[in-house]
Short mmCIF file of C-alpha atoms and ligand atoms in Angstrom, two decimals:
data_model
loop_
_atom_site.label_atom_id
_atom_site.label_comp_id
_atom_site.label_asym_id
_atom_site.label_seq_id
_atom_site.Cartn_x
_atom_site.Cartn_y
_atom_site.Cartn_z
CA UNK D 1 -74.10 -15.23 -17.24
CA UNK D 2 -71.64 -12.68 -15.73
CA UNK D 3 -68.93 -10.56 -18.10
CA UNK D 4 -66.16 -12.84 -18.82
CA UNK D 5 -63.31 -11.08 -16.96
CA UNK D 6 -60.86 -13.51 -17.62
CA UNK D 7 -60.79 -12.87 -21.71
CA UNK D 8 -62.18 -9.18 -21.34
CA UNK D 9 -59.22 -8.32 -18.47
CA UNK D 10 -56.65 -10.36 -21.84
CA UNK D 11 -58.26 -7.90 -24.02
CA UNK D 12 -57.60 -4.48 -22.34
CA UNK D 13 -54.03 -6.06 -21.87
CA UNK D 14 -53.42 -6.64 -25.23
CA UNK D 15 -54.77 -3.14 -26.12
CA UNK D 16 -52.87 -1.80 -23.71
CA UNK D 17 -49.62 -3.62 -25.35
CA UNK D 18 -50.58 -2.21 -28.42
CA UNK D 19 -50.81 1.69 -27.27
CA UNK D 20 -47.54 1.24 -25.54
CA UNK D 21 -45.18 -0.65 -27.88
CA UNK D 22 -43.44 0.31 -30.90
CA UNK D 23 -45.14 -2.30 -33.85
CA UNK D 24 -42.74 -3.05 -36.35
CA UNK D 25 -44.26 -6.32 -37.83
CA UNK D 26 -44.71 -5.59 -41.24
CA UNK D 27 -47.40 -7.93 -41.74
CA UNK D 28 -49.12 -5.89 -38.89
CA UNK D 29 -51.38 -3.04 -38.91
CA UNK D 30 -54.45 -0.87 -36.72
CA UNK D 31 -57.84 -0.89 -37.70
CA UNK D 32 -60.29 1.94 -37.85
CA UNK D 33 -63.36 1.91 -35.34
CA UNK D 34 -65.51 1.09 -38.22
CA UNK D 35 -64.16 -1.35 -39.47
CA UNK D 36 -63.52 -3.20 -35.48
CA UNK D 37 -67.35 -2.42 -34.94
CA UNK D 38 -68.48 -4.49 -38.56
CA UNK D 39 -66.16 -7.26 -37.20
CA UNK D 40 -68.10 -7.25 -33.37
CA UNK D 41 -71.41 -6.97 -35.23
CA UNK D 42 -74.54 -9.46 -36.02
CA UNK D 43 -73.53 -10.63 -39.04
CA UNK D 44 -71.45 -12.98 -37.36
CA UNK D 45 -74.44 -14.88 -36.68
CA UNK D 46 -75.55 -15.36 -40.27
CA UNK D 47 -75.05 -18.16 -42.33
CA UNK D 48 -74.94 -17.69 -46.03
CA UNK D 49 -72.87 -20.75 -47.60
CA UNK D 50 -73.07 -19.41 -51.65
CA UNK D 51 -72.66 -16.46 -53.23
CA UNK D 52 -74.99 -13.46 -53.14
CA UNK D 53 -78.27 -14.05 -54.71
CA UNK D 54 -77.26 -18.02 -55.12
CA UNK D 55 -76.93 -19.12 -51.09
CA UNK D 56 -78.21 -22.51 -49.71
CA UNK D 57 -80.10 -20.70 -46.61
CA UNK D 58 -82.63 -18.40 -46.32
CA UNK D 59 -83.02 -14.84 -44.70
CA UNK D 60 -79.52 -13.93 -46.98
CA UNK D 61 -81.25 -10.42 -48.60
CA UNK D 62 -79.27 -8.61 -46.21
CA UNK D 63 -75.76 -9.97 -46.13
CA UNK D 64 -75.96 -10.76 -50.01
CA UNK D 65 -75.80 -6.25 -50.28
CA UNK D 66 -73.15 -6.50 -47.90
CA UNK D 67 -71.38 -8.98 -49.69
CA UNK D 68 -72.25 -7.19 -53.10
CA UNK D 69 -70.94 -4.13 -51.59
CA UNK D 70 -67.85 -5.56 -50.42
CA UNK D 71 -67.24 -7.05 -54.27
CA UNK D 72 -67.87 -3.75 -55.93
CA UNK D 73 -65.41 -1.69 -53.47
CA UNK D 74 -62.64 -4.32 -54.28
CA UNK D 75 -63.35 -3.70 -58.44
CA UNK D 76 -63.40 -0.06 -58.38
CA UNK D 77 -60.00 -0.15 -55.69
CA UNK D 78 -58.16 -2.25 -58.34
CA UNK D 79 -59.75 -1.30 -61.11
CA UNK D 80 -60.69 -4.92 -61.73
CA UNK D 81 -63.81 -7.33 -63.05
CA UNK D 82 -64.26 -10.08 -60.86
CA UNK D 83 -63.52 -10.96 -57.13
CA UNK D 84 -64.03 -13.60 -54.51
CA UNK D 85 -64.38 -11.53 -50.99
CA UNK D 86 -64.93 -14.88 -48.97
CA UNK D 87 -61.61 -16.51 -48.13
CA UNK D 88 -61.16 -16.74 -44.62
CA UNK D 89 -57.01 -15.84 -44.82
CA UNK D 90 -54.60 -15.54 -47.38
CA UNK D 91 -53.71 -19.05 -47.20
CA UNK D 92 -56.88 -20.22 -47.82
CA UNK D 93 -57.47 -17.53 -51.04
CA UNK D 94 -53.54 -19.48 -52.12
CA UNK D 95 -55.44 -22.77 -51.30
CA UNK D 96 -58.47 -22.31 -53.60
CA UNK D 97 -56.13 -21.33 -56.25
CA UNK D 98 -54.55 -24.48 -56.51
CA UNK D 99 -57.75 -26.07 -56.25
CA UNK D 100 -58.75 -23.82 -58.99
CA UNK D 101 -55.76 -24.55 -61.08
CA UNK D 102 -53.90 -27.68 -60.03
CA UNK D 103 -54.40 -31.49 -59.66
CA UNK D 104 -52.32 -33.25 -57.13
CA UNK D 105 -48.63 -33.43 -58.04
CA UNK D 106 -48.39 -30.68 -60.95
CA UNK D 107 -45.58 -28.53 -60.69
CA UNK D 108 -45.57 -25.02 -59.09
CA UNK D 109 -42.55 -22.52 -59.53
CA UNK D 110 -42.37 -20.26 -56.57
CA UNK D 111 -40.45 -17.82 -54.65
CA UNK D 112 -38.14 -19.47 -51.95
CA UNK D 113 -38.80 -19.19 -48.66
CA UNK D 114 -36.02 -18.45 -47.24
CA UNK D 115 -35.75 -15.67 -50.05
CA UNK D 116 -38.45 -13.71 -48.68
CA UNK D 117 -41.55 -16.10 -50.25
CA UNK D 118 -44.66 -17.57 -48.47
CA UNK D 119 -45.06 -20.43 -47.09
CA UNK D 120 -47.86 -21.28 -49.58
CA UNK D 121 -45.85 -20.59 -52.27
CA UNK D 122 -44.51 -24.41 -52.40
CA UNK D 123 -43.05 -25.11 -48.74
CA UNK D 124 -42.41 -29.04 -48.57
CA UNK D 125 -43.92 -27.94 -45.09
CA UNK D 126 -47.23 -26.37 -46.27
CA UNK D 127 -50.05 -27.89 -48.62
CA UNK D 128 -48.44 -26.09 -51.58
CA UNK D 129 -45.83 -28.57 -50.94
CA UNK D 130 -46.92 -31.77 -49.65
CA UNK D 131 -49.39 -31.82 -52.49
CA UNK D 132 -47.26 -30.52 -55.73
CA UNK D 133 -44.01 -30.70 -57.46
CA UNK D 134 -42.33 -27.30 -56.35
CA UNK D 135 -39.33 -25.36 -57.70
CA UNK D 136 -38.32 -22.04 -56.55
CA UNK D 137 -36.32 -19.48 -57.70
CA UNK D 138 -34.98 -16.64 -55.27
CA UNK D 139 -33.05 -13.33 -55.05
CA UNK D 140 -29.18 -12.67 -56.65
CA UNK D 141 -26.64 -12.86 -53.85
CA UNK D 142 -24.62 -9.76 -55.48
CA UNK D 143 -27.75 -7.90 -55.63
CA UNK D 144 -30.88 -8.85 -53.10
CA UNK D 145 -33.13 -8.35 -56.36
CA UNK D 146 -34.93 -11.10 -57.74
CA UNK D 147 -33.28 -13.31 -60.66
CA UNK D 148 -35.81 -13.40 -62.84
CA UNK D 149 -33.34 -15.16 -65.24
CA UNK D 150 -32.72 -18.43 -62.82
CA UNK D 151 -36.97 -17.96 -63.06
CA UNK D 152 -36.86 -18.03 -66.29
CA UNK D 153 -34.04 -20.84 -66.75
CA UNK D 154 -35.95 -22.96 -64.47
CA UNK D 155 -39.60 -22.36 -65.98
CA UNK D 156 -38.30 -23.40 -69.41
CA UNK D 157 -36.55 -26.42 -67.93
CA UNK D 158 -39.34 -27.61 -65.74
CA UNK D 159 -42.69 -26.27 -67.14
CA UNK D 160 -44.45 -25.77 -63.97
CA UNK D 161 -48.33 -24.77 -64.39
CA UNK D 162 -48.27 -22.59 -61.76
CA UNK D 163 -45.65 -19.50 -60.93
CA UNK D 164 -45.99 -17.47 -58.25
CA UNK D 165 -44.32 -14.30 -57.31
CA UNK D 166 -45.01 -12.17 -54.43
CA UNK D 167 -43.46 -12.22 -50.82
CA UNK D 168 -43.41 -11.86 -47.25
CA UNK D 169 -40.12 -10.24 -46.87
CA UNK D 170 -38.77 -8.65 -50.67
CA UNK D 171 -38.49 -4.75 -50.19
CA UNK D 172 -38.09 -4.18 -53.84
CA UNK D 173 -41.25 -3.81 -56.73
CA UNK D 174 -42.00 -6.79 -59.23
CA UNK D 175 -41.28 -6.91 -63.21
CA UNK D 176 -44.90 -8.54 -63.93
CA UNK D 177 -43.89 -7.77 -67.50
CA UNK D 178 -41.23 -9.85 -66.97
CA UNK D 179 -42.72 -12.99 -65.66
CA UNK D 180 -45.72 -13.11 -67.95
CA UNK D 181 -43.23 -13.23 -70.70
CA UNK D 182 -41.33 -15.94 -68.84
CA UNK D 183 -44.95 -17.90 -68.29
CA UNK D 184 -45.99 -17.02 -71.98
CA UNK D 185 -43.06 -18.76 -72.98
CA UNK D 186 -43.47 -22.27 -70.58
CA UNK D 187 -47.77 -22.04 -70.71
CA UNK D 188 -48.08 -21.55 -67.26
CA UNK D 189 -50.58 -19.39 -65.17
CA UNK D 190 -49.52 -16.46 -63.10
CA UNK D 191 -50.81 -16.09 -59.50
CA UNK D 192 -49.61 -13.02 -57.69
CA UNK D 193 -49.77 -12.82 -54.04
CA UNK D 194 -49.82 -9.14 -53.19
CA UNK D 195 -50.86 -9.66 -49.10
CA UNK D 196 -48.01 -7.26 -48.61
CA UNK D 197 -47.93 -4.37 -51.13
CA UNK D 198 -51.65 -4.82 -52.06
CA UNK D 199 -52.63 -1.21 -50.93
CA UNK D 200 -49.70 0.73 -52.39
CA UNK D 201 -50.46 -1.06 -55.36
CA UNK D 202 -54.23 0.01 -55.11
CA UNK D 203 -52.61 3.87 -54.15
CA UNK D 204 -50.35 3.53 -57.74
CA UNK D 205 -47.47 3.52 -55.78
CA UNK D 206 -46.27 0.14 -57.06
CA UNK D 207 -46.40 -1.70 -60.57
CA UNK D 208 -49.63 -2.98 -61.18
CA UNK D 209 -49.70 -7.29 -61.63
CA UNK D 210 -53.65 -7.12 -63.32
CA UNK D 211 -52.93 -6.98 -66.36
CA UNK D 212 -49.85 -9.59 -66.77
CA UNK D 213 -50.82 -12.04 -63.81
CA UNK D 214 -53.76 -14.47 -64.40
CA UNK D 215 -54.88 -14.77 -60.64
CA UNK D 216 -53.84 -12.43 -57.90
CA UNK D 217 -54.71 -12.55 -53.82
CA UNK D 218 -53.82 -10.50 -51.03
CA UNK D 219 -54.82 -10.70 -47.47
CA UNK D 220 -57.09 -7.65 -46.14
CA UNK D 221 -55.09 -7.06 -42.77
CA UNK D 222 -51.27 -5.76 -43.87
CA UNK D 223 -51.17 -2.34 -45.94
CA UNK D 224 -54.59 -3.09 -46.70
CA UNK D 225 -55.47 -1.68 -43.36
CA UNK D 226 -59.23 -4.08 -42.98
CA UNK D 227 -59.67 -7.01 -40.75
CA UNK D 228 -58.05 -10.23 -41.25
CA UNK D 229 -58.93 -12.25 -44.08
CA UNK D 230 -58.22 -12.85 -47.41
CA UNK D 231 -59.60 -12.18 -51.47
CA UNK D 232 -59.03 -13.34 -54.88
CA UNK D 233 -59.14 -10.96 -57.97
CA UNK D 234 -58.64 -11.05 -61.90
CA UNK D 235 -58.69 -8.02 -64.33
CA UNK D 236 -59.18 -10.41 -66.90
CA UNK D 237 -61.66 -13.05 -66.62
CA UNK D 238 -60.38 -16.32 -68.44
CA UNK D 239 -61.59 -19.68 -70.15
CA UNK D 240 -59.51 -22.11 -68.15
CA UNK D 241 -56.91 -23.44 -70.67
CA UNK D 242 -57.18 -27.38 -69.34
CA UNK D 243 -60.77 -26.96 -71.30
CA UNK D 244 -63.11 -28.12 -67.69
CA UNK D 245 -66.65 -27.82 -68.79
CA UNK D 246 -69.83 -26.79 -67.42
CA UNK D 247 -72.65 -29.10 -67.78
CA UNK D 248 -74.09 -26.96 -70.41
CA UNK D 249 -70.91 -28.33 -72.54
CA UNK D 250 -69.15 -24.79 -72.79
CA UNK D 251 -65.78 -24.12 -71.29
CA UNK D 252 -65.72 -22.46 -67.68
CA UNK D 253 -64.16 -19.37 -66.71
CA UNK D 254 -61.53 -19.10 -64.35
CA UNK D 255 -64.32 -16.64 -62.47
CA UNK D 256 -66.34 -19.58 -61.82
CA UNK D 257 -63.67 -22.81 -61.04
CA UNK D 258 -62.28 -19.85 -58.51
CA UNK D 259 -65.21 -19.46 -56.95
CA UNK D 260 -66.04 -23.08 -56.88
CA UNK D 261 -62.68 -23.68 -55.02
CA UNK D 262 -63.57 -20.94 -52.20
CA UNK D 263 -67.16 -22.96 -51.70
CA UNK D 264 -68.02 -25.75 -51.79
CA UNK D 265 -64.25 -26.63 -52.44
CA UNK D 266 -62.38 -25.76 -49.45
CA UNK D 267 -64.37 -23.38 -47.24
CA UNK D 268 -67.81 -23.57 -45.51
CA UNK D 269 -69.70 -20.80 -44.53
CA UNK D 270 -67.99 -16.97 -45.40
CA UNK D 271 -67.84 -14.42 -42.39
CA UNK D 272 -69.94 -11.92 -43.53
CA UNK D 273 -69.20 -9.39 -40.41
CA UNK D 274 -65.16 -9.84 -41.56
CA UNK D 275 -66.80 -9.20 -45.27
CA UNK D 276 -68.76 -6.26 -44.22
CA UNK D 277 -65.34 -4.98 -42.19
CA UNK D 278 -63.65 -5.81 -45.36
CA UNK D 279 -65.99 -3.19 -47.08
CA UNK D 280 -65.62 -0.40 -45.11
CA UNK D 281 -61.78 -0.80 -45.74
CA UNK D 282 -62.24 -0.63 -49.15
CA UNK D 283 -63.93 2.07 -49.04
CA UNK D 284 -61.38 4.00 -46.87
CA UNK D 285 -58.53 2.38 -48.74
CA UNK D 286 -60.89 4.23 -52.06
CA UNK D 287 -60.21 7.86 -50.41
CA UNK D 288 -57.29 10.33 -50.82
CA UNK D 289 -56.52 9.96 -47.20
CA UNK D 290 -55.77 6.47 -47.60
CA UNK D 291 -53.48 7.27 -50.75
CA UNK D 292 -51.73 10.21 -48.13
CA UNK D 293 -50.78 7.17 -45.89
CA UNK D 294 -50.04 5.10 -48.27
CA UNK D 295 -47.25 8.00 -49.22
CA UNK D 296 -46.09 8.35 -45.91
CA UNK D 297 -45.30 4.30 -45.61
CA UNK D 298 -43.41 4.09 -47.67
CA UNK D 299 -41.61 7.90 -47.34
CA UNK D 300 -41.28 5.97 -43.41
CA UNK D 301 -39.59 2.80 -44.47
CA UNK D 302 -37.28 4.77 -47.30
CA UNK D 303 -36.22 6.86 -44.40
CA UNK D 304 -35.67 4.12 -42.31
CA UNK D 305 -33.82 1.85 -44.30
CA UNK D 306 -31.42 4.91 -45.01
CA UNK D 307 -31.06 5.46 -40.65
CA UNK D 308 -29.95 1.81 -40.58
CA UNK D 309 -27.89 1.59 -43.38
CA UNK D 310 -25.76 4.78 -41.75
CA UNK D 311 -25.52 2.78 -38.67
CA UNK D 312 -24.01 0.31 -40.17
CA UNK D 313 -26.72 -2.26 -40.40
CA UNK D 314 -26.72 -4.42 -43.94
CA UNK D 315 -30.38 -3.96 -45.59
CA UNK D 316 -31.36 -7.03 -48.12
CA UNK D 317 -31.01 -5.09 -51.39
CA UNK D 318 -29.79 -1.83 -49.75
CA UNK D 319 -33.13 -0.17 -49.45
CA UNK D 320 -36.75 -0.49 -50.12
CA UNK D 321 -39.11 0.39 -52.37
CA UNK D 322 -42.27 -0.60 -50.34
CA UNK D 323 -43.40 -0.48 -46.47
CA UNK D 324 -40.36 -3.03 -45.58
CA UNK D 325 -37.18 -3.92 -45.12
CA UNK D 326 -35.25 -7.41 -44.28
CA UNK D 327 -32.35 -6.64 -41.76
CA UNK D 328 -29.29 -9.25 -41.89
CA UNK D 329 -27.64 -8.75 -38.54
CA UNK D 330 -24.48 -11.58 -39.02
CA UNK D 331 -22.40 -8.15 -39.97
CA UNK D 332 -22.99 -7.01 -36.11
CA UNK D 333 -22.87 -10.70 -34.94
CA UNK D 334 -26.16 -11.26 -33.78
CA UNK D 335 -29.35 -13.66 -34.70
CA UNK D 336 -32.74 -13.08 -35.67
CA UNK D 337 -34.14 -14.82 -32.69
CA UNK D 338 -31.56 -12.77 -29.80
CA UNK D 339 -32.64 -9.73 -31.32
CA UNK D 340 -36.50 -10.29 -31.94
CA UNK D 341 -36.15 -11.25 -28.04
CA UNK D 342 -34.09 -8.38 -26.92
CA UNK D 343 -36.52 -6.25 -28.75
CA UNK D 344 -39.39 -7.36 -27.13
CA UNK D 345 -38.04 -6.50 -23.70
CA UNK D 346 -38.02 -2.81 -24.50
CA UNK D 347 -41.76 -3.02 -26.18
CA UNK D 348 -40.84 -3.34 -29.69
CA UNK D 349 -42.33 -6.05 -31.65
CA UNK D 350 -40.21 -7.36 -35.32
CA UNK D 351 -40.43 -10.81 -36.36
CA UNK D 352 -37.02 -12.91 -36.50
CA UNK D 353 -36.71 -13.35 -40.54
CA UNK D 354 -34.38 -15.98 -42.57
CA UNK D 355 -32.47 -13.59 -45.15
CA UNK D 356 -31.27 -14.99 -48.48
CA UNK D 357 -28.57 -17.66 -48.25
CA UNK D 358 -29.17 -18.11 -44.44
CA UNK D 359 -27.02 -20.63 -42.63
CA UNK D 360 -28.94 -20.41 -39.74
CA UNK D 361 -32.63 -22.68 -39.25
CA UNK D 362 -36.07 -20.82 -39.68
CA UNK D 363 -36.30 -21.23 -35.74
CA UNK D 364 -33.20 -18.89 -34.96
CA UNK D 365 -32.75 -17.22 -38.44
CA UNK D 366 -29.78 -14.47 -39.58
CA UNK D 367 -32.25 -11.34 -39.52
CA UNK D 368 -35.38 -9.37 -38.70
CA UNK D 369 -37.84 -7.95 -41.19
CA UNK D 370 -39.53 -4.60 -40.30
CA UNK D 371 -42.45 -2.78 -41.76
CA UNK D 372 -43.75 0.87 -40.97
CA UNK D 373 -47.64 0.36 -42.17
CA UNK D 374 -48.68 0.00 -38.54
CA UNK D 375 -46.19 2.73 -36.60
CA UNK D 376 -47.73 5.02 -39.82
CA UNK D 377 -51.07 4.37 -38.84
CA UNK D 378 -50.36 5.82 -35.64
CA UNK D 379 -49.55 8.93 -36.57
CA UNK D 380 -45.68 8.19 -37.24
CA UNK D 381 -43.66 10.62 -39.43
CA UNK D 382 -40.34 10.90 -41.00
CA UNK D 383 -39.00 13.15 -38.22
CA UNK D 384 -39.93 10.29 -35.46
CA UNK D 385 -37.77 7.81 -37.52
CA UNK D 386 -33.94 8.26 -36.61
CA UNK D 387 -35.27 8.50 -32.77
CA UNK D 388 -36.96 4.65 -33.69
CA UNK D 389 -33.80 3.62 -35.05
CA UNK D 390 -32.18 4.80 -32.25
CA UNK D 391 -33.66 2.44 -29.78
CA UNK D 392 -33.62 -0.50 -31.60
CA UNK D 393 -30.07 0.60 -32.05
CA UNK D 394 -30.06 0.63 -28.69
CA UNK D 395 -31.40 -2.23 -27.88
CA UNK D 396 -29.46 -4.30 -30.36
CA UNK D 397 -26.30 -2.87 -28.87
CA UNK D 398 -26.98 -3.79 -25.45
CA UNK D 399 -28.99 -7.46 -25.49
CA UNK D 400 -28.04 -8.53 -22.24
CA UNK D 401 -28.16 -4.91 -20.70
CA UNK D 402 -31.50 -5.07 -18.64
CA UNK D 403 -31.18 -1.37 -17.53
CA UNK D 404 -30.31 -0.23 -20.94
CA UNK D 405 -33.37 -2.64 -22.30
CA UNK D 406 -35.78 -0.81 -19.50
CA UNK D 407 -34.35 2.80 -20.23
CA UNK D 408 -35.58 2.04 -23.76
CA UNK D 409 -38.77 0.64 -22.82
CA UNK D 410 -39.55 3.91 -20.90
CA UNK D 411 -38.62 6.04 -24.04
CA UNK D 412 -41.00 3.75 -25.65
CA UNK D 413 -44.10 4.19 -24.01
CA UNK D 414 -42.70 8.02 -23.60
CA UNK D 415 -43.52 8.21 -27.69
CA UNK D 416 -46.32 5.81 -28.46
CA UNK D 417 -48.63 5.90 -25.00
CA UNK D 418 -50.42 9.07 -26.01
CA UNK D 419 -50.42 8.42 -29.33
CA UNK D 420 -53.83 6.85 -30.60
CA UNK D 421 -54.08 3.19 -32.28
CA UNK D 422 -55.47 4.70 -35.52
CA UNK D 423 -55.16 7.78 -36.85
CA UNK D 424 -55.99 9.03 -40.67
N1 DSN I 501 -48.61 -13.20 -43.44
C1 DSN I 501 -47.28 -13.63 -43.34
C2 DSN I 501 -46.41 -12.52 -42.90
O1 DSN I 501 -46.21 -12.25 -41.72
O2 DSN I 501 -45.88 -11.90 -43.78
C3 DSN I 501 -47.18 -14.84 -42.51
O3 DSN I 501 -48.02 -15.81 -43.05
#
């Protein structure tokens, strides 16, 4: 059969995109050549449904070292015991979880939405909340912190069995102390969803959840810097407290329901080439280097949270403390969704964001959340940062300005074009 233009031509477009545009999404990030060429490798035609050393096809020997490989990376990058490499997203390592955890209709305390949570973490919209009881807490208007003492009024009120903190748009770090005292208090298990902060946790940059959370995920794709996909870690294995047995008649660990609820429970067979690329991110997220960049994130976003904040833009919270910040533009009289599509004109890509107490719907939104991990991975430093500002400045200024938006699109590809996708 001949090359298939069509999606090879959509390919070197996209690339191209990429190399010219400014990526703010801070969910976003660039992958190293290794870790594209373990993705685009032969694994992907394996099938290995199991774990390593117990699968339920033959010819595994090889992809159970990968696998192995990929598991002990992961322990010695969090310092932890136990981990399940094999969810296919992060919404499938929150789904196995609940599986893990839950029966239908038990009562999950999570982090709103419209706060900054996921939607996994109890959206009526989302499994999380079509199949259990959900009750959220959020941030403090005065402050943009969370209100960890509406979590804890409403965890002794409602004794959910599940809370779950973590975010997809909270610049500030977590009190883990905190909310294991709060779950201590109400018997409930802790599951913390790192996907965003997960590698400047794993550089020490952040607290560390291990040892007060029960159950923590993250995806592999955001800080992380690996290929998309998901994994599930404890520092402290656990017998499950609802007393499930094995058939032996002893109690099982939370190790093993967890990885019962990744297969057979809810997934099929893993992707062992997005495992192996999952490895060889772990082991460049195990280097100095990776704890450098890690530094220079978040030394990006501090930097740029302070350039907007001088220009008059109001940042959730005032600042950040990780690789993000959540913009609320009604103070300059503009929507999420005019400027997310303003932006785009001029090659720079931010997501439209709800902030707290939005009056506006999810589809149009009050704000935009940004995050430097990507721009950093290209080479991005502190002294490029007011000159960023500057055209999205720009461009918010000027929305319906399509000179001004393609004067700003030049200076765009003027910055990034000969800058490469991944640097160290
Ligand atoms: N991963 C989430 C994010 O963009 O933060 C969306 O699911």
């Amino acid at each position: 059969m001949s090359r298939d233009t069509a999606i090879f031509d959509l390919i070197a477009e996209e690339k191209k995109r990429q190399l010219e545009g400014i990526e703010l999404i801070a969910s976003e990030n660039f992958v190293s050549d290794q870790v594209m060429e373990a993705m685009g490798s032969v694994l992907t035609n394996k099938y290995a449904e199991g774990l390593p050393g117990k699968r339920y096809y033959g010819g595994c020997e090889v992809v159970d070292k990968v696998e192995n490989l990929a598991i002990e990376r992961l322990k010695k990058l969090f310092n932890i015991t136990w981990a399940n490499v094999q969810p296919h997203a992060g919404s499938q390592a929150n789904y196995a979880v609940t599986l893990a955890c839950l029966e239908p209709g038990d009562k999950i305390l999570g982090f709103d939405l419209s706060h900054g949570g996921h939607l996994t973490h109890g959206s009526p919209v989302n499994f999380s909340g079509k199949r259990f009881t959900n009750f959220f807490y959020g941030v403090s208007k005065e402050t943009g912190y969370v209100d960890y003492d509406q979590m804890e009024e409403i965890a002794l009120r409602e004794n959910p069995k599940l809370i779950i903190c973590g975010a997809s748009a909270y610049s500030r770090d977590w009190d883990y102390e905190r909310i294991r005292s709060i779950a201590d208090q109400c018997g409930a298990i802790i599951l913390a969803d790192i996907s965003h902060p997960a590698g400047l946790i794993a550089a020490g940059l952040l607290n560390d959840p291990f040892d007060h959370c029960h159950i923590v995920t993250t995806t592999t794709h955001k800080t992380l810097r690996g290929p998309r996909g998901g994994v599930i870690m404890l520092r402290h294995d656990f017998e499950n407290p609802w007393g499930i047995k094995t058939k032996k008649g002893t109690v099982r660990k939370m190790s093993s329901l967890l990885d019962s609820a990744v297969f057979p429970g809810s997934q099929g067979g893993p992707l062992e080439h997005v495992i192996a690329a999952k490895a060889v991110a772990f082991e460049e997220a195990n280097s100095e280097a990776y704890k450098t960049y890690m530094k220079q994130v978040v030394a990006n976003a501090q930097k740029m949270a302070q350039a907007f904040v001088d220009k008059g833009y109001d940042i959730i919270s005032g600042g950040t403390d990780n690789h993000s910040m959540l913009i609320d533009l009604r103070s300059k009289g503009l929507t999420g969704k005019d400027a997310e599509n303003a932006l785009v004109e001029a090659d720079i890509t931010v997501n439209k964001n709800m902030v707290p107490f939005d009056t506006e719907s999810p589809f149009v939104t009050s704000g935009i959340r940004i995050g430097t991990a990507a721009i950093t991975t290209r080479g991005i430093k502190e002294g490029q940062i007011d000159q960023i500002v500057d055209l999205i400045d720009r461009v918010l200024m000027n929305k319906d300005n399509t000179d001004e938006l393609n004067a700003v699109k030049s200076d765009v590809h003027a910055l990034m074009s000969n800058l490469p996708l991944f640097t160290w």
